[in-house]
Amino acid sequence: ELKVEQNPLFLSMQEGKNYTIYCNYSTTSDRLYWYRQDPGKSLESLFVLLSNGAVKQEGRLMASLDTKARLSTLHITAAVHDLSATYFCAVKGGGADGLTFGKGTHLIIQP
Amino acid sequence: DTAVSQTPKYLVTQMGNDKSIKCEQNLGHDTMYWYKQDSKKFLKIMFSYNNKELIINETVPNRFSPKSPDKAHLNLHINSLELGDSAVYFCASSRGQTRGTEAFFGQGTRLTVV
């Protein structure tokens, strides 16, 4: 059974600081996705990582994938309040040929 | 000009009732999905539907049945609703098995069973 684990599940940090969210998964996969969800809203696609060593950056967010370690990271640089949200990583595979999601990281960035 | 749209956005109903949630996508995608997000925000795949092939997550009760009148629509019908069915249900679509295709999600339907 494919398992996807994120940590931390909750993160409170100050503006201007850097931090990393980790996503481990249990079986081989070469497709990993990061999504953002604001309270009461839908999921917004942030990054699609397709190969070992893939690195993508968008603004203050950077995602990377190490398929050998079965690990993806989402790095936040100089956090700003607008980045407060819940971040999910997801891996293709598991039941019903859909995405298997981590439990999400609830990120609060305080001024 | 919404890509994946669901109706209704909110649904409150009594135990034992039967209800449906509709989903439409205008992205030309050939695979659609239903996900359930529980009160702890945990997301779980329920179904995927691709070219008339339905793949069911074995943990989903058979009271839940997806119905697809055409490639752009995948509705979710729920029989004999139970309190535990209360959750947010998300429809999503993607270009199926094509490498690297991400899933686009609808705005969600918050179902409350009382």
PDB file of N, CA and C in Angstrom, chain A residues 41-109:
ATOM      1  N   LYS A  41     -11.295  26.431   0.590  1.00  0.00           N
ATOM      2  CA  LYS A  41     -11.105  26.538  -0.872  1.00  0.00           C
ATOM      3  C   LYS A  41     -10.668  25.219  -1.478  1.00  0.00           C
ATOM      4  N   SER A  42     -10.478  25.263  -2.775  1.00  0.00           N
ATOM      5  CA  SER A  42     -10.059  24.081  -3.513  1.00  0.00           C
ATOM      6  C   SER A  42      -8.543  23.902  -3.432  1.00  0.00           C
ATOM      7  N   LEU A  43      -8.053  22.911  -4.126  1.00  0.00           N
ATOM      8  CA  LEU A  43      -6.619  22.656  -4.184  1.00  0.00           C
ATOM      9  C   LEU A  43      -6.044  23.288  -5.442  1.00  0.00           C
ATOM     10  N   GLU A  44      -4.976  23.999  -5.243  1.00  0.00           N
ATOM     11  CA  GLU A  44      -4.293  24.674  -6.347  1.00  0.00           C
ATOM     12  C   GLU A  44      -2.969  23.981  -6.610  1.00  0.00           C
ATOM     13  N   SER A  45      -2.745  23.601  -7.845  1.00  0.00           N
ATOM     14  CA  SER A  45      -1.499  22.927  -8.206  1.00  0.00           C
ATOM     15  C   SER A  45      -0.333  23.910  -8.129  1.00  0.00           C
ATOM     16  N   LEU A  46       0.732  23.506  -7.433  1.00  0.00           N
ATOM     17  CA  LEU A  46       1.929  24.327  -7.330  1.00  0.00           C
ATOM     18  C   LEU A  46       3.051  23.798  -8.215  1.00  0.00           C
ATOM     19  N   PHE A  47       3.393  22.525  -8.031  1.00  0.00           N
ATOM     20  CA  PHE A  47       4.512  21.948  -8.751  1.00  0.00           C
ATOM     21  C   PHE A  47       4.199  20.522  -9.188  1.00  0.00           C
ATOM     22  N   VAL A  48       4.769  20.170 -10.326  1.00  0.00           N
ATOM     23  CA  VAL A  48       4.755  18.789 -10.796  1.00  0.00           C
ATOM     24  C   VAL A  48       6.207  18.367 -10.964  1.00  0.00           C
ATOM     25  N   LEU A  49       6.606  17.332 -10.268  1.00  0.00           N
ATOM     26  CA  LEU A  49       8.002  16.866 -10.312  1.00  0.00           C
ATOM     27  C   LEU A  49       8.010  15.476 -10.935  1.00  0.00           C
ATOM     28  N   LEU A  50       8.760  15.331 -12.018  1.00  0.00           N
ATOM     29  CA  LEU A  50       8.634  14.116 -12.817  1.00  0.00           C
ATOM     30  C   LEU A  50       9.869  13.239 -12.852  1.00  0.00           C
ATOM     31  N   SER A  51      10.977  13.713 -12.363  1.00  0.00           N
ATOM     32  CA  SER A  51      12.171  12.877 -12.488  1.00  0.00           C
ATOM     33  C   SER A  51      13.098  13.106 -11.314  1.00  0.00           C
ATOM     34  N   ASN A  52      13.994  12.162 -11.129  1.00  0.00           N
ATOM     35  CA  ASN A  52      14.954  12.275 -10.043  1.00  0.00           C
ATOM     36  C   ASN A  52      15.796  13.534 -10.222  1.00  0.00           C
ATOM     37  N   GLY A  53      15.919  14.283  -9.148  1.00  0.00           N
ATOM     38  CA  GLY A  53      16.723  15.503  -9.214  1.00  0.00           C
ATOM     39  C   GLY A  53      15.974  16.718  -9.703  1.00  0.00           C
ATOM     40  N   ALA A  54      14.693  16.536 -10.015  1.00  0.00           N
ATOM     41  CA  ALA A  54      13.912  17.676 -10.516  1.00  0.00           C
ATOM     42  C   ALA A  54      13.828  18.748  -9.438  1.00  0.00           C
ATOM     43  N   VAL A  55      13.982  19.981  -9.872  1.00  0.00           N
ATOM     44  CA  VAL A  55      13.854  21.130  -8.982  1.00  0.00           C
ATOM     45  C   VAL A  55      13.027  22.177  -9.710  1.00  0.00           C
ATOM     46  N   LYS A  56      12.016  22.690  -9.026  1.00  0.00           N
ATOM     47  CA  LYS A  56      11.206  23.747  -9.629  1.00  0.00           C
ATOM     48  C   LYS A  56      11.026  24.863  -8.614  1.00  0.00           C
ATOM     49  N   GLN A  57      10.976  26.084  -9.127  1.00  0.00           N
ATOM     50  CA  GLN A  57      10.850  27.241  -8.256  1.00  0.00           C
ATOM     51  C   GLN A  57       9.780  28.173  -8.781  1.00  0.00           C
ATOM     52  N   GLU A  58       9.014  28.713  -7.835  1.00  0.00           N
ATOM     53  CA  GLU A  58       7.991  29.703  -8.170  1.00  0.00           C
ATOM     54  C   GLU A  58       7.956  30.695  -7.021  1.00  0.00           C
ATOM     55  N   GLY A  59       8.496  31.873  -7.267  1.00  0.00           N
ATOM     56  CA  GLY A  59       8.525  32.885  -6.218  1.00  0.00           C
ATOM     57  C   GLY A  59       9.360  32.420  -5.033  1.00  0.00           C
ATOM     58  N   ARG A  60       8.760  32.414  -3.867  1.00  0.00           N
ATOM     59  CA  ARG A  60       9.482  32.036  -2.650  1.00  0.00           C
ATOM     60  C   ARG A  60       9.432  30.539  -2.355  1.00  0.00           C
ATOM     61  N   LEU A  61       8.835  29.772  -3.218  1.00  0.00           N
ATOM     62  CA  LEU A  61       8.708  28.333  -3.039  1.00  0.00           C
ATOM     63  C   LEU A  61       9.595  27.591  -4.022  1.00  0.00           C
ATOM     64  N   MET A  62      10.256  26.557  -3.505  1.00  0.00           N
ATOM     65  CA  MET A  62      11.068  25.698  -4.355  1.00  0.00           C
ATOM     66  C   MET A  62      10.842  24.256  -3.949  1.00  0.00           C
ATOM     67  N   ALA A  63      10.577  23.413  -4.937  1.00  0.00           N
ATOM     68  CA  ALA A  63      10.325  22.005  -4.683  1.00  0.00           C
ATOM     69  C   ALA A  63      11.379  21.163  -5.370  1.00  0.00           C
ATOM     70  N   SER A  64      11.734  20.051  -4.723  1.00  0.00           N
ATOM     71  CA  SER A  64      12.724  19.146  -5.302  1.00  0.00           C
ATOM     72  C   SER A  64      12.270  17.714  -5.094  1.00  0.00           C
ATOM     73  N   LEU A  65      12.857  16.815  -5.898  1.00  0.00           N
ATOM     74  CA  LEU A  65      12.487  15.410  -5.818  1.00  0.00           C
ATOM     75  C   LEU A  65      13.736  14.538  -5.880  1.00  0.00           C
ATOM     76  N   ASP A  66      13.822  13.607  -4.941  1.00  0.00           N
ATOM     77  CA  ASP A  66      14.870  12.589  -4.932  1.00  0.00           C
ATOM     78  C   ASP A  66      14.158  11.244  -4.948  1.00  0.00           C
ATOM     79  N   THR A  67      14.082  10.635  -6.127  1.00  0.00           N
ATOM     80  CA  THR A  67      13.305   9.398  -6.234  1.00  0.00           C
ATOM     81  C   THR A  67      14.018   8.216  -5.577  1.00  0.00           C
ATOM     82  N   LYS A  68      15.327   8.308  -5.452  1.00  0.00           N
ATOM     83  CA  LYS A  68      16.050   7.201  -4.807  1.00  0.00           C
ATOM     84  C   LYS A  68      15.766   7.173  -3.314  1.00  0.00           C
ATOM     85  N   ALA A  69      15.705   8.354  -2.724  1.00  0.00           N
ATOM     86  CA  ALA A  69      15.379   8.455  -1.305  1.00  0.00           C
ATOM     87  C   ALA A  69      13.875   8.491  -1.075  1.00  0.00           C
ATOM     88  N   ARG A  70      13.101   8.560  -2.165  1.00  0.00           N
ATOM     89  CA  ARG A  70      11.643   8.679  -2.073  1.00  0.00           C
ATOM     90  C   ARG A  70      11.279   9.871  -1.199  1.00  0.00           C
ATOM     91  N   LEU A  71      11.867  10.996  -1.543  1.00  0.00           N
ATOM     92  CA  LEU A  71      11.721  12.194  -0.731  1.00  0.00           C
ATOM     93  C   LEU A  71      11.564  13.408  -1.621  1.00  0.00           C
ATOM     94  N   SER A  72      10.588  14.236  -1.258  1.00  0.00           N
ATOM     95  CA  SER A  72      10.459  15.540  -1.890  1.00  0.00           C
ATOM     96  C   SER A  72      10.462  16.601  -0.802  1.00  0.00           C
ATOM     97  N   THR A  73      10.984  17.762  -1.137  1.00  0.00           N
ATOM     98  CA  THR A  73      10.984  18.866  -0.186  1.00  0.00           C
ATOM     99  C   THR A  73      10.335  20.089  -0.813  1.00  0.00           C
ATOM    100  N   LEU A  74       9.696  20.862   0.025  1.00  0.00           N
ATOM    101  CA  LEU A  74       9.149  22.151  -0.379  1.00  0.00           C
ATOM    102  C   LEU A  74       9.790  23.194   0.519  1.00  0.00           C
ATOM    103  N   HIS A  75      10.639  24.018  -0.086  1.00  0.00           N
ATOM    104  CA  HIS A  75      11.396  24.992   0.687  1.00  0.00           C
ATOM    105  C   HIS A  75      10.774  26.373   0.542  1.00  0.00           C
ATOM    106  N   ILE A  76      10.639  27.033   1.670  1.00  0.00           N
ATOM    107  CA  ILE A  76      10.065  28.379   1.689  1.00  0.00           C
ATOM    108  C   ILE A  76      11.175  29.358   2.053  1.00  0.00           C
ATOM    109  N   THR A  77      11.357  30.323   1.218  1.00  0.00           N
ATOM    110  CA  THR A  77      12.417  31.311   1.442  1.00  0.00           C
ATOM    111  C   THR A  77      11.811  32.657   1.811  1.00  0.00           C
ATOM    112  N   ALA A  78      12.284  33.235   2.898  1.00  0.00           N
ATOM    113  CA  ALA A  78      11.837  34.561   3.346  1.00  0.00           C
ATOM    114  C   ALA A  78      10.309  34.636   3.338  1.00  0.00           C
ATOM    115  N   ALA A  79       9.727  33.814   4.179  1.00  0.00           N
ATOM    116  CA  ALA A  79       8.270  33.642   4.174  1.00  0.00           C
ATOM    117  C   ALA A  79       7.527  34.970   4.344  1.00  0.00           C
ATOM    118  N   VAL A  80       6.386  35.041   3.672  1.00  0.00           N
ATOM    119  CA  VAL A  80       5.477  36.173   3.823  1.00  0.00           C
ATOM    120  C   VAL A  80       4.105  35.645   4.211  1.00  0.00           C
ATOM    121  N   HIS A  81       3.293  36.512   4.811  1.00  0.00           N
ATOM    122  CA  HIS A  81       1.999  36.095   5.354  1.00  0.00           C
ATOM    123  C   HIS A  81       1.113  35.418   4.308  1.00  0.00           C
ATOM    124  N   ASP A  82       1.190  35.887   3.063  1.00  0.00           N
ATOM    125  CA  ASP A  82       0.337  35.345   1.997  1.00  0.00           C
ATOM    126  C   ASP A  82       0.574  33.872   1.717  1.00  0.00           C
ATOM    127  N   LEU A  83       1.683  33.342   2.196  1.00  0.00           N
ATOM    128  CA  LEU A  83       1.966  31.925   1.987  1.00  0.00           C
ATOM    129  C   LEU A  83       1.282  31.042   3.018  1.00  0.00           C
ATOM    130  N   SER A  84       0.604  31.618   3.989  1.00  0.00           N
ATOM    131  CA  SER A  84      -0.140  30.826   4.964  1.00  0.00           C
ATOM    132  C   SER A  84      -1.222  30.026   4.257  1.00  0.00           C
ATOM    133  N   ALA A  85      -1.189  28.706   4.464  1.00  0.00           N
ATOM    134  CA  ALA A  85      -2.124  27.795   3.791  1.00  0.00           C
ATOM    135  C   ALA A  85      -1.790  26.384   4.266  1.00  0.00           C
ATOM    136  N   THR A  86      -2.518  25.410   3.742  1.00  0.00           N
ATOM    137  CA  THR A  86      -2.152  24.016   3.954  1.00  0.00           C
ATOM    138  C   THR A  86      -1.531  23.494   2.668  1.00  0.00           C
ATOM    139  N   TYR A  87      -0.389  22.860   2.785  1.00  0.00           N
ATOM    140  CA  TYR A  87       0.342  22.343   1.628  1.00  0.00           C
ATOM    141  C   TYR A  87       0.307  20.820   1.645  1.00  0.00           C
ATOM    142  N   PHE A  88      -0.070  20.275   0.515  1.00  0.00           N
ATOM    143  CA  PHE A  88      -0.143  18.823   0.373  1.00  0.00           C
ATOM    144  C   PHE A  88       0.860  18.351  -0.676  1.00  0.00           C
ATOM    145  N   CYS A  89       1.521  17.250  -0.377  1.00  0.00           N
ATOM    146  CA  CYS A  89       2.220  16.546  -1.440  1.00  0.00           C
ATOM    147  C   CYS A  89       1.370  15.332  -1.804  1.00  0.00           C
ATOM    148  N   ALA A  90       1.516  14.884  -3.030  1.00  0.00           N
ATOM    149  CA  ALA A  90       0.730  13.756  -3.514  1.00  0.00           C
ATOM    150  C   ALA A  90       1.565  12.975  -4.499  1.00  0.00           C
ATOM    151  N   VAL A  91       1.359  11.674  -4.490  1.00  0.00           N
ATOM    152  CA  VAL A  91       2.105  10.782  -5.356  1.00  0.00           C
ATOM    153  C   VAL A  91       1.117  10.004  -6.206  1.00  0.00           C
ATOM    154  N   LYS A  92       1.453   9.845  -7.482  1.00  0.00           N
ATOM    155  CA  LYS A  92       0.601   9.050  -8.373  1.00  0.00           C
ATOM    156  C   LYS A  92       0.719   7.593  -7.997  1.00  0.00           C
ATOM    157  N   GLY A  93      -0.434   6.950  -7.837  1.00  0.00           N
ATOM    158  CA  GLY A  93      -0.418   5.544  -7.482  1.00  0.00           C
ATOM    159  C   GLY A  93      -1.293   5.307  -6.282  1.00  0.00           C
ATOM    160  N   GLY A  94      -1.402   4.054  -5.901  1.00  0.00           N
ATOM    161  CA  GLY A  94      -2.321   3.729  -4.837  1.00  0.00           C
ATOM    162  C   GLY A  94      -3.674   3.358  -5.413  1.00  0.00           C
ATOM    163  N   GLY A  95      -4.690   3.400  -4.630  1.00  0.00           N
ATOM    164  CA  GLY A  95      -6.010   2.956  -5.054  1.00  0.00           C
ATOM    165  C   GLY A  95      -6.623   3.807  -6.137  1.00  0.00           C
ATOM    166  N   ALA A  96      -7.432   3.188  -6.977  1.00  0.00           N
ATOM    167  CA  ALA A  96      -8.255   3.870  -7.976  1.00  0.00           C
ATOM    168  C   ALA A  96      -7.435   4.719  -8.934  1.00  0.00           C
ATOM    169  N   ASP A  97      -6.171   4.411  -9.069  1.00  0.00           N
ATOM    170  CA  ASP A  97      -5.339   5.090 -10.063  1.00  0.00           C
ATOM    171  C   ASP A  97      -5.341   6.605  -9.927  1.00  0.00           C
ATOM    172  N   GLY A  98      -5.548   7.095  -8.726  1.00  0.00           N
ATOM    173  CA  GLY A  98      -5.534   8.534  -8.511  1.00  0.00           C
ATOM    174  C   GLY A  98      -4.289   8.937  -7.764  1.00  0.00           C
ATOM    175  N   LEU A  99      -4.374  10.036  -7.054  1.00  0.00           N
ATOM    176  CA  LEU A  99      -3.259  10.517  -6.254  1.00  0.00           C
ATOM    177  C   LEU A  99      -3.439  10.068  -4.811  1.00  0.00           C
ATOM    178  N   THR A 100      -2.336   9.684  -4.186  1.00  0.00           N
ATOM    179  CA  THR A 100      -2.314   9.428  -2.756  1.00  0.00           C
ATOM    180  C   THR A 100      -1.687  10.642  -2.091  1.00  0.00           C
ATOM    181  N   PHE A 101      -2.438  11.267  -1.219  1.00  0.00           N
ATOM    182  CA  PHE A 101      -2.005  12.516  -0.589  1.00  0.00           C
ATOM    183  C   PHE A 101      -1.373  12.291   0.767  1.00  0.00           C
ATOM    184  N   GLY A 102      -0.430  13.160   1.118  1.00  0.00           N
ATOM    185  CA  GLY A 102       0.009  13.267   2.494  1.00  0.00           C
ATOM    186  C   GLY A 102      -1.080  13.941   3.311  1.00  0.00           C
ATOM    187  N   LYS A 103      -0.867  14.017   4.614  1.00  0.00           N
ATOM    188  CA  LYS A 103      -1.889  14.582   5.490  1.00  0.00           C
ATOM    189  C   LYS A 103      -1.918  16.103   5.470  1.00  0.00           C
ATOM    190  N   GLY A 104      -0.969  16.693   4.786  1.00  0.00           N
ATOM    191  CA  GLY A 104      -0.960  18.143   4.684  1.00  0.00           C
ATOM    192  C   GLY A 104      -0.143  18.799   5.785  1.00  0.00           C
ATOM    193  N   THR A 105       0.453  19.927   5.440  1.00  0.00           N
ATOM    194  CA  THR A 105       1.189  20.746   6.406  1.00  0.00           C
ATOM    195  C   THR A 105       0.459  22.080   6.526  1.00  0.00           C
ATOM    196  N   HIS A 106      -0.067  22.326   7.720  1.00  0.00           N
ATOM    197  CA  HIS A 106      -0.787  23.574   7.964  1.00  0.00           C
ATOM    198  C   HIS A 106       0.235  24.634   8.341  1.00  0.00           C
ATOM    199  N   LEU A 107       0.448  25.578   7.456  1.00  0.00           N
ATOM    200  CA  LEU A 107       1.490  26.590   7.631  1.00  0.00           C
ATOM    201  C   LEU A 107       0.878  27.930   7.999  1.00  0.00           C
ATOM    202  N   ILE A 108       1.332  28.467   9.107  1.00  0.00           N
ATOM    203  CA  ILE A 108       0.902  29.810   9.530  1.00  0.00           C
ATOM    204  C   ILE A 108       2.135  30.687   9.586  1.00  0.00           C
ATOM    205  N   ILE A 109       2.072  31.793   8.877  1.00  0.00           N
ATOM    206  CA  ILE A 109       3.194  32.734   8.868  1.00  0.00           C
ATOM    207  C   ILE A 109       2.736  34.021   9.532  1.00  0.00           C
TER     208      ILE A 109
END
